[in-house]
XYZ file of C-alpha atoms in Angstrom:
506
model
C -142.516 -0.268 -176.658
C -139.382 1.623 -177.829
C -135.981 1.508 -179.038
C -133.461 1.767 -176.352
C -131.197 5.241 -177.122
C -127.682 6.268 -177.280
C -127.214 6.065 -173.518
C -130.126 4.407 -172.122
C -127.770 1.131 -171.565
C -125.135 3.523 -169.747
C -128.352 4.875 -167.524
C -129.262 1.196 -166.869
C -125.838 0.456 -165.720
C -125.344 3.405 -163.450
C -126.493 1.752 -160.194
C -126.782 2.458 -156.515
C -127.140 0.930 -153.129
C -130.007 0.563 -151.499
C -131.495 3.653 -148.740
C -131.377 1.349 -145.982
C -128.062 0.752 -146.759
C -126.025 3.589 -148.556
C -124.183 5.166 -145.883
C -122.358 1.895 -145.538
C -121.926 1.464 -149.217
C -120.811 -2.482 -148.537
C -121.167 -4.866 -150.479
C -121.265 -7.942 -148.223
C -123.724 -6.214 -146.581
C -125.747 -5.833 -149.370
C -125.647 -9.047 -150.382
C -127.661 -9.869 -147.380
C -130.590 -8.753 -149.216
C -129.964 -10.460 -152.737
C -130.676 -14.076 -153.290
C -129.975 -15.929 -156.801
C -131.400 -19.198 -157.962
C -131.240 -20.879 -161.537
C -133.887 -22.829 -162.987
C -132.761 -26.228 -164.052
C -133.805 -25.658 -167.521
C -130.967 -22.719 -166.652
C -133.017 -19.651 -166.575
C -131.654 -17.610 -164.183
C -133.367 -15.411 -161.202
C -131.989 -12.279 -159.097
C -134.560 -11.180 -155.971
C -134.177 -8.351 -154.186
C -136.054 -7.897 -150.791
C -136.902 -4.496 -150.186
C -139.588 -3.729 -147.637
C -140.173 -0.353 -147.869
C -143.705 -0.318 -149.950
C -145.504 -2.868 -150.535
C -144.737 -2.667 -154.578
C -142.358 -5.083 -157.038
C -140.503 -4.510 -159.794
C -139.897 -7.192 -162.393
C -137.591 -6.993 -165.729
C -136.863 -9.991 -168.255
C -133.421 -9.417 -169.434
C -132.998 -11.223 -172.472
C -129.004 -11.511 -173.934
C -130.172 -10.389 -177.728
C -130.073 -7.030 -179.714
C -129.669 -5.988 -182.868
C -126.056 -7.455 -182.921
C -127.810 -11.087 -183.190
C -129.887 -10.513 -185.815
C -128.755 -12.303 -188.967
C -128.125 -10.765 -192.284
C -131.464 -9.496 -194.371
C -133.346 -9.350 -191.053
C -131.989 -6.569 -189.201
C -134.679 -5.294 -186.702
C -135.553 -8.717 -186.070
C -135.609 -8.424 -182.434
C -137.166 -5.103 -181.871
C -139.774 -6.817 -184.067
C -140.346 -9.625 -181.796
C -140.129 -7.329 -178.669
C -143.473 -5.756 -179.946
C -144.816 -9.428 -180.718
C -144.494 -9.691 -176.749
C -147.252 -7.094 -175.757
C -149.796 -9.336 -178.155
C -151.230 -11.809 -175.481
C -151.461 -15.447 -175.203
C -153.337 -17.814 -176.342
C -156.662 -17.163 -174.171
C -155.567 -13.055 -173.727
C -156.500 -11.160 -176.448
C -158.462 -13.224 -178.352
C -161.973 -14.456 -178.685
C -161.026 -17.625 -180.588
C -157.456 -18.467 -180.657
C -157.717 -22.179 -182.589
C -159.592 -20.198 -184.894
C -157.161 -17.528 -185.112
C -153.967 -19.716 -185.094
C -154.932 -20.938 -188.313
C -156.178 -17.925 -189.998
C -152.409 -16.911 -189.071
C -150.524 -19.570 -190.582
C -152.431 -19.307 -193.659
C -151.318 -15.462 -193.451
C -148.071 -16.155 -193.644
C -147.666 -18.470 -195.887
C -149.264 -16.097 -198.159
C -147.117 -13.111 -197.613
C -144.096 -15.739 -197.777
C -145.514 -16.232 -201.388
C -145.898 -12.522 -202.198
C -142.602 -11.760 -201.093
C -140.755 -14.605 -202.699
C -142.422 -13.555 -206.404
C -142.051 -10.102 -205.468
C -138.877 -10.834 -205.142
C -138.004 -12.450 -208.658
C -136.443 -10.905 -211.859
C -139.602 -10.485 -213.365
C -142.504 -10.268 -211.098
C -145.602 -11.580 -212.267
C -148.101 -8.363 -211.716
C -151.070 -9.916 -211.517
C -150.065 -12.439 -209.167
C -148.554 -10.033 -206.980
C -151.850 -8.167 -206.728
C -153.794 -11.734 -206.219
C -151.714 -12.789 -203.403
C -151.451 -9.134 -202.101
C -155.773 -9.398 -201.710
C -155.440 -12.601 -200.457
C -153.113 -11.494 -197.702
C -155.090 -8.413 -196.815
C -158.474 -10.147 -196.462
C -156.780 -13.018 -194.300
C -155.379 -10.560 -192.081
C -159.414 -8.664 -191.967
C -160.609 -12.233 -191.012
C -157.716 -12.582 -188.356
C -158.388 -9.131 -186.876
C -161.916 -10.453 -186.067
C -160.760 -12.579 -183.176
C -158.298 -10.040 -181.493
C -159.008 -8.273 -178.164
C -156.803 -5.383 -178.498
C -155.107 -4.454 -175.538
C -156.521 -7.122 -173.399
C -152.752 -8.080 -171.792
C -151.654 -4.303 -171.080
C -155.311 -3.719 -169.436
C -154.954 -6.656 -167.129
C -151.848 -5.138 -165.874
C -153.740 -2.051 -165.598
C -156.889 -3.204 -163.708
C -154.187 -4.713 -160.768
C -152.424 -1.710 -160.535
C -150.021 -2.379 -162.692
C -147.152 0.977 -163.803
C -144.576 1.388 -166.509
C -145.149 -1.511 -167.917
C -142.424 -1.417 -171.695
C -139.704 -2.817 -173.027
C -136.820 -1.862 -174.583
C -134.314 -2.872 -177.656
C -130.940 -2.148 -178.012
C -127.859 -3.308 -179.899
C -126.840 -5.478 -176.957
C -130.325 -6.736 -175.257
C -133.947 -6.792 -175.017
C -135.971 -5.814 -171.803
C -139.421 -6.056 -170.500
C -140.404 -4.265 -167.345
C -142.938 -3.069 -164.959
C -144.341 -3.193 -161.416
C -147.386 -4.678 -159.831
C -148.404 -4.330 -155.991
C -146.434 -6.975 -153.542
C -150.171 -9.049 -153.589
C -150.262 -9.272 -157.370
C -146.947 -11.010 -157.690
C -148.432 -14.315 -159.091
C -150.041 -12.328 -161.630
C -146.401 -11.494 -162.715
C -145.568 -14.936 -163.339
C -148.762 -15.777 -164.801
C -148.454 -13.614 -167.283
C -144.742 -13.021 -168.232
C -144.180 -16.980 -168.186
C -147.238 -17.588 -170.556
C -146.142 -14.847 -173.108
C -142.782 -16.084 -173.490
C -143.580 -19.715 -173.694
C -145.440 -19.679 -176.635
C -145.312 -16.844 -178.934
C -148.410 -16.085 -180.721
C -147.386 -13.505 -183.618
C -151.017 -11.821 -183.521
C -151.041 -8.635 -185.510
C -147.654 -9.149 -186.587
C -147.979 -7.853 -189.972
C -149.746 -5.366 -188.624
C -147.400 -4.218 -185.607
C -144.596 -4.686 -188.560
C -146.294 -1.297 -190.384
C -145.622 0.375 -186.205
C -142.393 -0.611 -186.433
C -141.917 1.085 -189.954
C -143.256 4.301 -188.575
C -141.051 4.126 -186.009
C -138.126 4.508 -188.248
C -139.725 7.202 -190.348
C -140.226 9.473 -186.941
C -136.815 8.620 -185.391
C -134.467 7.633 -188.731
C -135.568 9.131 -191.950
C -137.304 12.375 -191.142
C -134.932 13.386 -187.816
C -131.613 14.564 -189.380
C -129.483 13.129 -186.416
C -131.473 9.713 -187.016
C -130.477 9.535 -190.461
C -126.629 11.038 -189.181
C -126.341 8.069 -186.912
C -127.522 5.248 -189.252
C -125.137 6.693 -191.904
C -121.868 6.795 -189.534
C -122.671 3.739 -188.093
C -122.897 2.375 -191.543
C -119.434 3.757 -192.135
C -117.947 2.965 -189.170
C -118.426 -0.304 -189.053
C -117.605 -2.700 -192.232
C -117.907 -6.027 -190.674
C -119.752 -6.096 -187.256
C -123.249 -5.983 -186.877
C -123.150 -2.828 -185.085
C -123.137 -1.490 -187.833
C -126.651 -2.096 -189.071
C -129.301 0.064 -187.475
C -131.609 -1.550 -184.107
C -134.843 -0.351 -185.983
C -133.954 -2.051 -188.571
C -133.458 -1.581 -192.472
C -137.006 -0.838 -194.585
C -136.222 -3.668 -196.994
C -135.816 -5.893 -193.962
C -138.530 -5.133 -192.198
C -140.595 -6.166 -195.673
C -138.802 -9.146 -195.697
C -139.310 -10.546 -192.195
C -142.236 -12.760 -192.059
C -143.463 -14.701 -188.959
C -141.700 -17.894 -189.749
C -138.644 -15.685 -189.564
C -139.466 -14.320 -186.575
C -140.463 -17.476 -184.593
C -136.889 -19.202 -185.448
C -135.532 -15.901 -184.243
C -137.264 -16.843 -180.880
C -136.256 -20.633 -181.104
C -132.402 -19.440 -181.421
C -132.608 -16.531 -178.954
C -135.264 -16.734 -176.359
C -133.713 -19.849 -174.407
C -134.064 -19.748 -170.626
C -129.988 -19.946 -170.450
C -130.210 -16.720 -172.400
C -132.637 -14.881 -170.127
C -132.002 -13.477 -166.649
C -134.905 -12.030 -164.394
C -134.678 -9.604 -161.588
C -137.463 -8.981 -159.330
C -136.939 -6.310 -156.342
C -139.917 -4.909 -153.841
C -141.414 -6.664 -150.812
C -140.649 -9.891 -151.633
C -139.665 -13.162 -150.266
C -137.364 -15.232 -151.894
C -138.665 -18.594 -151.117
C -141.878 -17.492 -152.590
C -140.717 -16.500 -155.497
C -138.289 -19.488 -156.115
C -141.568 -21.213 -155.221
C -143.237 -19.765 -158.201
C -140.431 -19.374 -160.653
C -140.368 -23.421 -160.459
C -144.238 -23.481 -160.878
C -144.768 -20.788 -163.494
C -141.179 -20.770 -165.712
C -139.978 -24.487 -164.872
C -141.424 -26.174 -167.998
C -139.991 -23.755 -170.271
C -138.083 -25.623 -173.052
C -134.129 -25.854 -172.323
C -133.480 -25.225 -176.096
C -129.710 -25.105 -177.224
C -127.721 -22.316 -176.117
C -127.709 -19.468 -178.261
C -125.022 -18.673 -180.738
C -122.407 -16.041 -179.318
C -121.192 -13.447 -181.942
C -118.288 -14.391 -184.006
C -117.862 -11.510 -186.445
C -115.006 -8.449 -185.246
C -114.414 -5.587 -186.098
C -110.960 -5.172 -188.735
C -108.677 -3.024 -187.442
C -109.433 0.348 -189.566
C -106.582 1.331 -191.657
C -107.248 4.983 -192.258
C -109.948 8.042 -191.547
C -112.911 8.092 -192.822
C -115.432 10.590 -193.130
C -118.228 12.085 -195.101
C -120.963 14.834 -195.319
C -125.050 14.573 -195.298
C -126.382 17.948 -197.261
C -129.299 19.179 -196.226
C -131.788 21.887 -194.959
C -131.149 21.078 -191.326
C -129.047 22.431 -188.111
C -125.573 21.567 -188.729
C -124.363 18.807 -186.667
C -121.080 16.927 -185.834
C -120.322 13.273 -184.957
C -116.466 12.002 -184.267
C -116.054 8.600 -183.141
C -113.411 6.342 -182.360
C -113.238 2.840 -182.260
C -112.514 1.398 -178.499
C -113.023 -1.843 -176.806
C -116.069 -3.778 -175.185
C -117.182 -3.606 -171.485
C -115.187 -6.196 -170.431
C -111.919 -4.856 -171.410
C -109.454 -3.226 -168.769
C -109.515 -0.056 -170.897
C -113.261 0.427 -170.381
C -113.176 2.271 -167.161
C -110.474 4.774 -168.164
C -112.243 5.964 -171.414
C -115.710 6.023 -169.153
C -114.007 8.470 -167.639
C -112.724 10.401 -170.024
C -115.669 11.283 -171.495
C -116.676 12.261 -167.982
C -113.686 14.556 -167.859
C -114.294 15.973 -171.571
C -118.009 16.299 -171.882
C -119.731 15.706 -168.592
C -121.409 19.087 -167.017
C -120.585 22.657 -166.935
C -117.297 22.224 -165.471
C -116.023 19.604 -167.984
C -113.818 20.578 -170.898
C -115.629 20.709 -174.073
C -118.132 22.542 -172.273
C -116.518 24.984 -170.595
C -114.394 25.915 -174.275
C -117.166 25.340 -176.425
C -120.077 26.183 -174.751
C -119.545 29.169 -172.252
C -116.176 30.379 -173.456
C -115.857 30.312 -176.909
C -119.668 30.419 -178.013
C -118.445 27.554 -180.591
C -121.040 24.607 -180.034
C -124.820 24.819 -179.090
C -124.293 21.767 -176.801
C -121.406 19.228 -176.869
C -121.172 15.748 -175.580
C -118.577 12.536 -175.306
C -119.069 8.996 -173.903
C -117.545 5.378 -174.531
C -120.002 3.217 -175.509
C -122.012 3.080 -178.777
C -123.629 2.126 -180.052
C -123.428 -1.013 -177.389
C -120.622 -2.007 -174.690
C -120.821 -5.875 -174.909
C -118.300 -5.951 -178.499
C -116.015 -3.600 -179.185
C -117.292 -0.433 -179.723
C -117.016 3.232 -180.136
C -115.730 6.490 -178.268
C -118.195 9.123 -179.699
C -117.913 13.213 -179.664
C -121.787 15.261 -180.823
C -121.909 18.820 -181.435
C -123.786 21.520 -182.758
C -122.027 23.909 -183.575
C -123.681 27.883 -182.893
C -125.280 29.802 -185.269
C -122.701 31.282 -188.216
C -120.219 28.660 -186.411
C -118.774 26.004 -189.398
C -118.759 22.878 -188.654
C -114.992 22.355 -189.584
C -114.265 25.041 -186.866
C -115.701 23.047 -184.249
C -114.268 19.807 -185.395
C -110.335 21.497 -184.890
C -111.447 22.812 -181.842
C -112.466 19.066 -180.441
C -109.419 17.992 -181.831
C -107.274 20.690 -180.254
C -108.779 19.634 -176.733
C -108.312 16.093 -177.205
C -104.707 16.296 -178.789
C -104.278 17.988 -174.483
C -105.423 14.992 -172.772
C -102.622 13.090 -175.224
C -100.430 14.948 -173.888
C -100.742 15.013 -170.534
C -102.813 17.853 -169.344
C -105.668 16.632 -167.474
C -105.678 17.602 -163.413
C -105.556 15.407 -160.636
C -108.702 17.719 -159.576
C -110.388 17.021 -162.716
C -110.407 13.012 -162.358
C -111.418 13.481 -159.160
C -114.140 15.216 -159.824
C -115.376 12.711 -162.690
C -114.803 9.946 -159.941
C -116.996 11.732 -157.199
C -119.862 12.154 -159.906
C -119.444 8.679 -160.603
C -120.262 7.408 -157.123
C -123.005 10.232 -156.777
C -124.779 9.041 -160.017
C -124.486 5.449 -158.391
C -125.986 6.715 -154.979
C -129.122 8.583 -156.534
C -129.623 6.082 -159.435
C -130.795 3.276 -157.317
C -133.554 5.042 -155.465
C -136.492 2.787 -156.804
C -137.113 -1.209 -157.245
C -137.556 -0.781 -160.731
C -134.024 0.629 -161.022
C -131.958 -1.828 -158.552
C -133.924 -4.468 -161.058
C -133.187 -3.328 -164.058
C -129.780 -2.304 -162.930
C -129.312 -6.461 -161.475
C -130.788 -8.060 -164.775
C -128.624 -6.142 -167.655
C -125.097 -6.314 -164.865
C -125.883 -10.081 -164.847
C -127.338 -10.362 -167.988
C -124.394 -9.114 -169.793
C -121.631 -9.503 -167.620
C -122.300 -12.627 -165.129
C -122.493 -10.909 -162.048
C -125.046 -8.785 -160.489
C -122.306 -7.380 -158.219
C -120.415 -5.663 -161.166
C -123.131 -3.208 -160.031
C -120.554 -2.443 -157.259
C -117.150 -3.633 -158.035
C -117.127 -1.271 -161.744
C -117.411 1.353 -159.505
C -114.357 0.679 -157.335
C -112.827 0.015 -161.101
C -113.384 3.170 -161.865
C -112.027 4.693 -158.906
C -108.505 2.665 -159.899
C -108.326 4.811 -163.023
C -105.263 7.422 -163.049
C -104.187 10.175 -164.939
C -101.548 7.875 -166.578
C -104.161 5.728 -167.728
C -105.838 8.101 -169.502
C -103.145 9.775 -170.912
C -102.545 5.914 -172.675
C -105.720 5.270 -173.721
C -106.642 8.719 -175.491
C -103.018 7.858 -177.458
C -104.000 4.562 -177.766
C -107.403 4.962 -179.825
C -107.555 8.769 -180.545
C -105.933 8.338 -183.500
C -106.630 9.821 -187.513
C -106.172 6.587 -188.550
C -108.847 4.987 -186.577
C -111.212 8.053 -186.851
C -114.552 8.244 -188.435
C -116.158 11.723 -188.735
C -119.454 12.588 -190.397
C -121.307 15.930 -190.344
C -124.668 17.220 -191.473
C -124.088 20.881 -193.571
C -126.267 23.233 -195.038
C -127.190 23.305 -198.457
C -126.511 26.631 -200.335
C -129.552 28.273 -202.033
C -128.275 27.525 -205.303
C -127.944 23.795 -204.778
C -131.461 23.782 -203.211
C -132.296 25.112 -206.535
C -130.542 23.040 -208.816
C -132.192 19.646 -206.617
C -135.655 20.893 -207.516
């Protein structure tokens, strides 16, 4: 299980046609091979035949990131995305109506703790009671768990790469089976979703701490990124980090995370993509079978919170004994928005490969910047979100050198001076990037279920490509004076500490 990165969403999304059918790089035709069906109970399905080895690929697209979460739970659903690798309630345990209530009683004991934990003035000894309470339910609970059980299935049927992945904008699960073991599939992915257990929860809870003291608060660009988010944003939940905040993580408890599941984990919110050597009337077959009595549920609540417009730069500075490192951003727009494509492309233009701008200046020329990159999109694409420039800057480079120099090369495109060679270029990498990206089942799946999953349509897949061959050199001439402004600017940096102030901390 992991956290999804800065561009693992923009990876997903960069799809391709299928070999058998690239040279012709249709659509129509391609649609031959896609067939779509929704559940009554409105959980949708995307299949794929693809012949070509007898393997499938399945991934559960589920419409909920950390921009769902509500407020004192952040991390909530990369929480629950571990809760998913648990079992059932006959996999991975020896005695689950046993266990179930051993669980229960866990929680509402650690509900206790946390509530008097909690008040103005804590009663110590009950803390500690409750605390030994908790710890020698969760000893008598560990007695009935098979650990591992669910991966090892997978494993024994020749199961590969089975994870999952959170982001701001969505959760995935994914791996692949052989064409025989389909059934298995739907076995086991319909009977983990239907009914939740929460085994080890408190438990995979301490994982998911660790997590965020290996990627957040001992990695300087970790705690960088949680801090500019932080100032970045004021009102959307982008703002608040995916791993989650410590004191939230404390805070969630399993009754938490099962209404989390209730709210978000809906079959109208879910969209599955299966690709391989398949047939389609099989697998509608045992979608109706396997997923058909999954509970309707309401649908889930959209996001209502956005963004202020920002009324002025802001910026700040991290001190500490680490390489010195940059982040610009600018506020942009969502996926959706018919701005999108052109600042896609921009950062294409500006960042993207030797031959791009920043590069070329920064990198080979000037000596300025260790490595430098630009892209639209975080830290999601589904709300309006950011255009964001990283550097780090060379060795006896300042930062605030580097910075001017960014802003020197962007203040060019506002005026005018990209090439008609250049956006070609970024448009020919594009559609290359599309070709070779699709070159497995586990990629044309996981491209289908986020496309549709986010946007509606699987074929977005195909037709933001032609989008993006639209674009023109006016259009990004408007949108780099559009929203690369100082007003609408946020700028943080990570600088050295001087001996002296190393001294004076200690």
């Amino acid at each position: 299980m992991r956290k999804i990165g800065t561009k693992l969403l923009a990876l997903f999304l960069v799809v391709a046609l299928l070999p058998a059918i690239a040279d012709s790089q249709d659509l129509e035709s391609f649609e031959e091979n896609v067939t779509e069906f929704t559940l009554d109970n409105g959980l949708k399905f995307i299949v794929v035949e693809r012949p070509v080895a007898p393997v499938v690929s399945f991934v559960t697209h589920v419409d909920v990131g950390g921009a769902n979460e509500p407020i004192g739970h952040t991390g909530m659903a990369h929480i629950f995305e571990h809760m998913a690798f648990k079992g059932t309630d006959y996999i991975g345990t020896t005695n689950w109506e046993e266990e179930k209530k051993v669980i229960e009683e866990l929680d509402q004991v650690y509900q206790q703790w946390l509530q008097e934990s909690y008040r103005p003035s804590p009663d110590s000894v009950r803390l500690e009671q409750l605390w030994t309470q908790f710890t020698e339910l969760q000893e008598e609970a560990e007695q009935y768990v098979v650990n591992n059980e669910y991966s090892q299935i997978i494993d024994r049927n020749g199961g590969t790469g089975m994870n999952a992945g959170t982001g701001a904008d969505l959760t995935i699960y994914y791996y692949s089976l052989p064409e025989n073991r389909m059934e298995l599939w739907f076995s086991l992915e319909s009977d983990r979703f239907k009914n939740p257990v929460f085994r080890e929860f408190y438990k995979e809870k301490e994982v998911v701490r660790e997590e965020r003291r290996s990627s957040v608060e001992s990695q300087p660009l970790g705690r960088l990124i949680e801090e500019f988010l932080a100032v970045a944003y004021t009102a959307h939940p982008y703002g608040s980090p995916v791993i989650g905040w410590n004191s939230d993580i404390t805070a969630t408890t399993i009754e938490d995370a099962r209404e989390f599941y209730n709210t978000y984990y809906v079959p109208s919110n879910i969209t599955i993509a299966i690709a391989g050597d398949v047939d389609a009337n099989e697998v509608r077959e045992m979608a109706e079978t396997y997923f058909g009595d999954l509970e309707e549920g309401p649908e889930a609540p959209p996001v209502y919170t956005k963004e202020p417009e920002q009324r002025g730069e802001r910026r700040f500075s991290i001190q500490g004994q680490s390489q010195p490192i940059l982040l610009m951003g600018y506020h942009t727009v969502a996926q959706d928005h018919p701005d999108a494509k052109a600042l896609e492309i921009l950062g294409s233009i500006i960042s993207s490969g030797r031959t791009s701008r920043l590069y070329k200046r920064l990198v080979e020329d000037e000596q300025l910047a260790l490595t430098v990159q630009a892209f639209n999109g975080y830290p999601g694409t589904k709300f309006e979100t950011m255009f964001l420039t990283y550097a780090l800057p060379n060795q006896g480079v300042e930062v605030d050198t580097l910075e001017n120099a960014i802003h020197e090369e962007i203040q060019k495109v506002k005026n005018g001076e990209l090439t008609q060679q250049e956006l070609q270029r970024a448009k020919t990498n594009a559609r290359a990037n599309l070709v070779r990206s699709l070159d497995s089942n586990s990629g044309l799946a996981q491209a289908f279920a986020i496309t549709d999953g986010q946007q509606g349509d699987w074929r977005k897949v195909f037709t933001d490509i032609e989008e993006l061959n639209e674009v023109t050199l006016d259009d990004l001439q408007r949108v780099a004076n559009t929203y690369f402004t100082e007003d609408n600017r946020t700028v943080g940096t990570i600088v050295n500490q001087d001996n002296e102030e190393v001294a004076d901390a200690n």
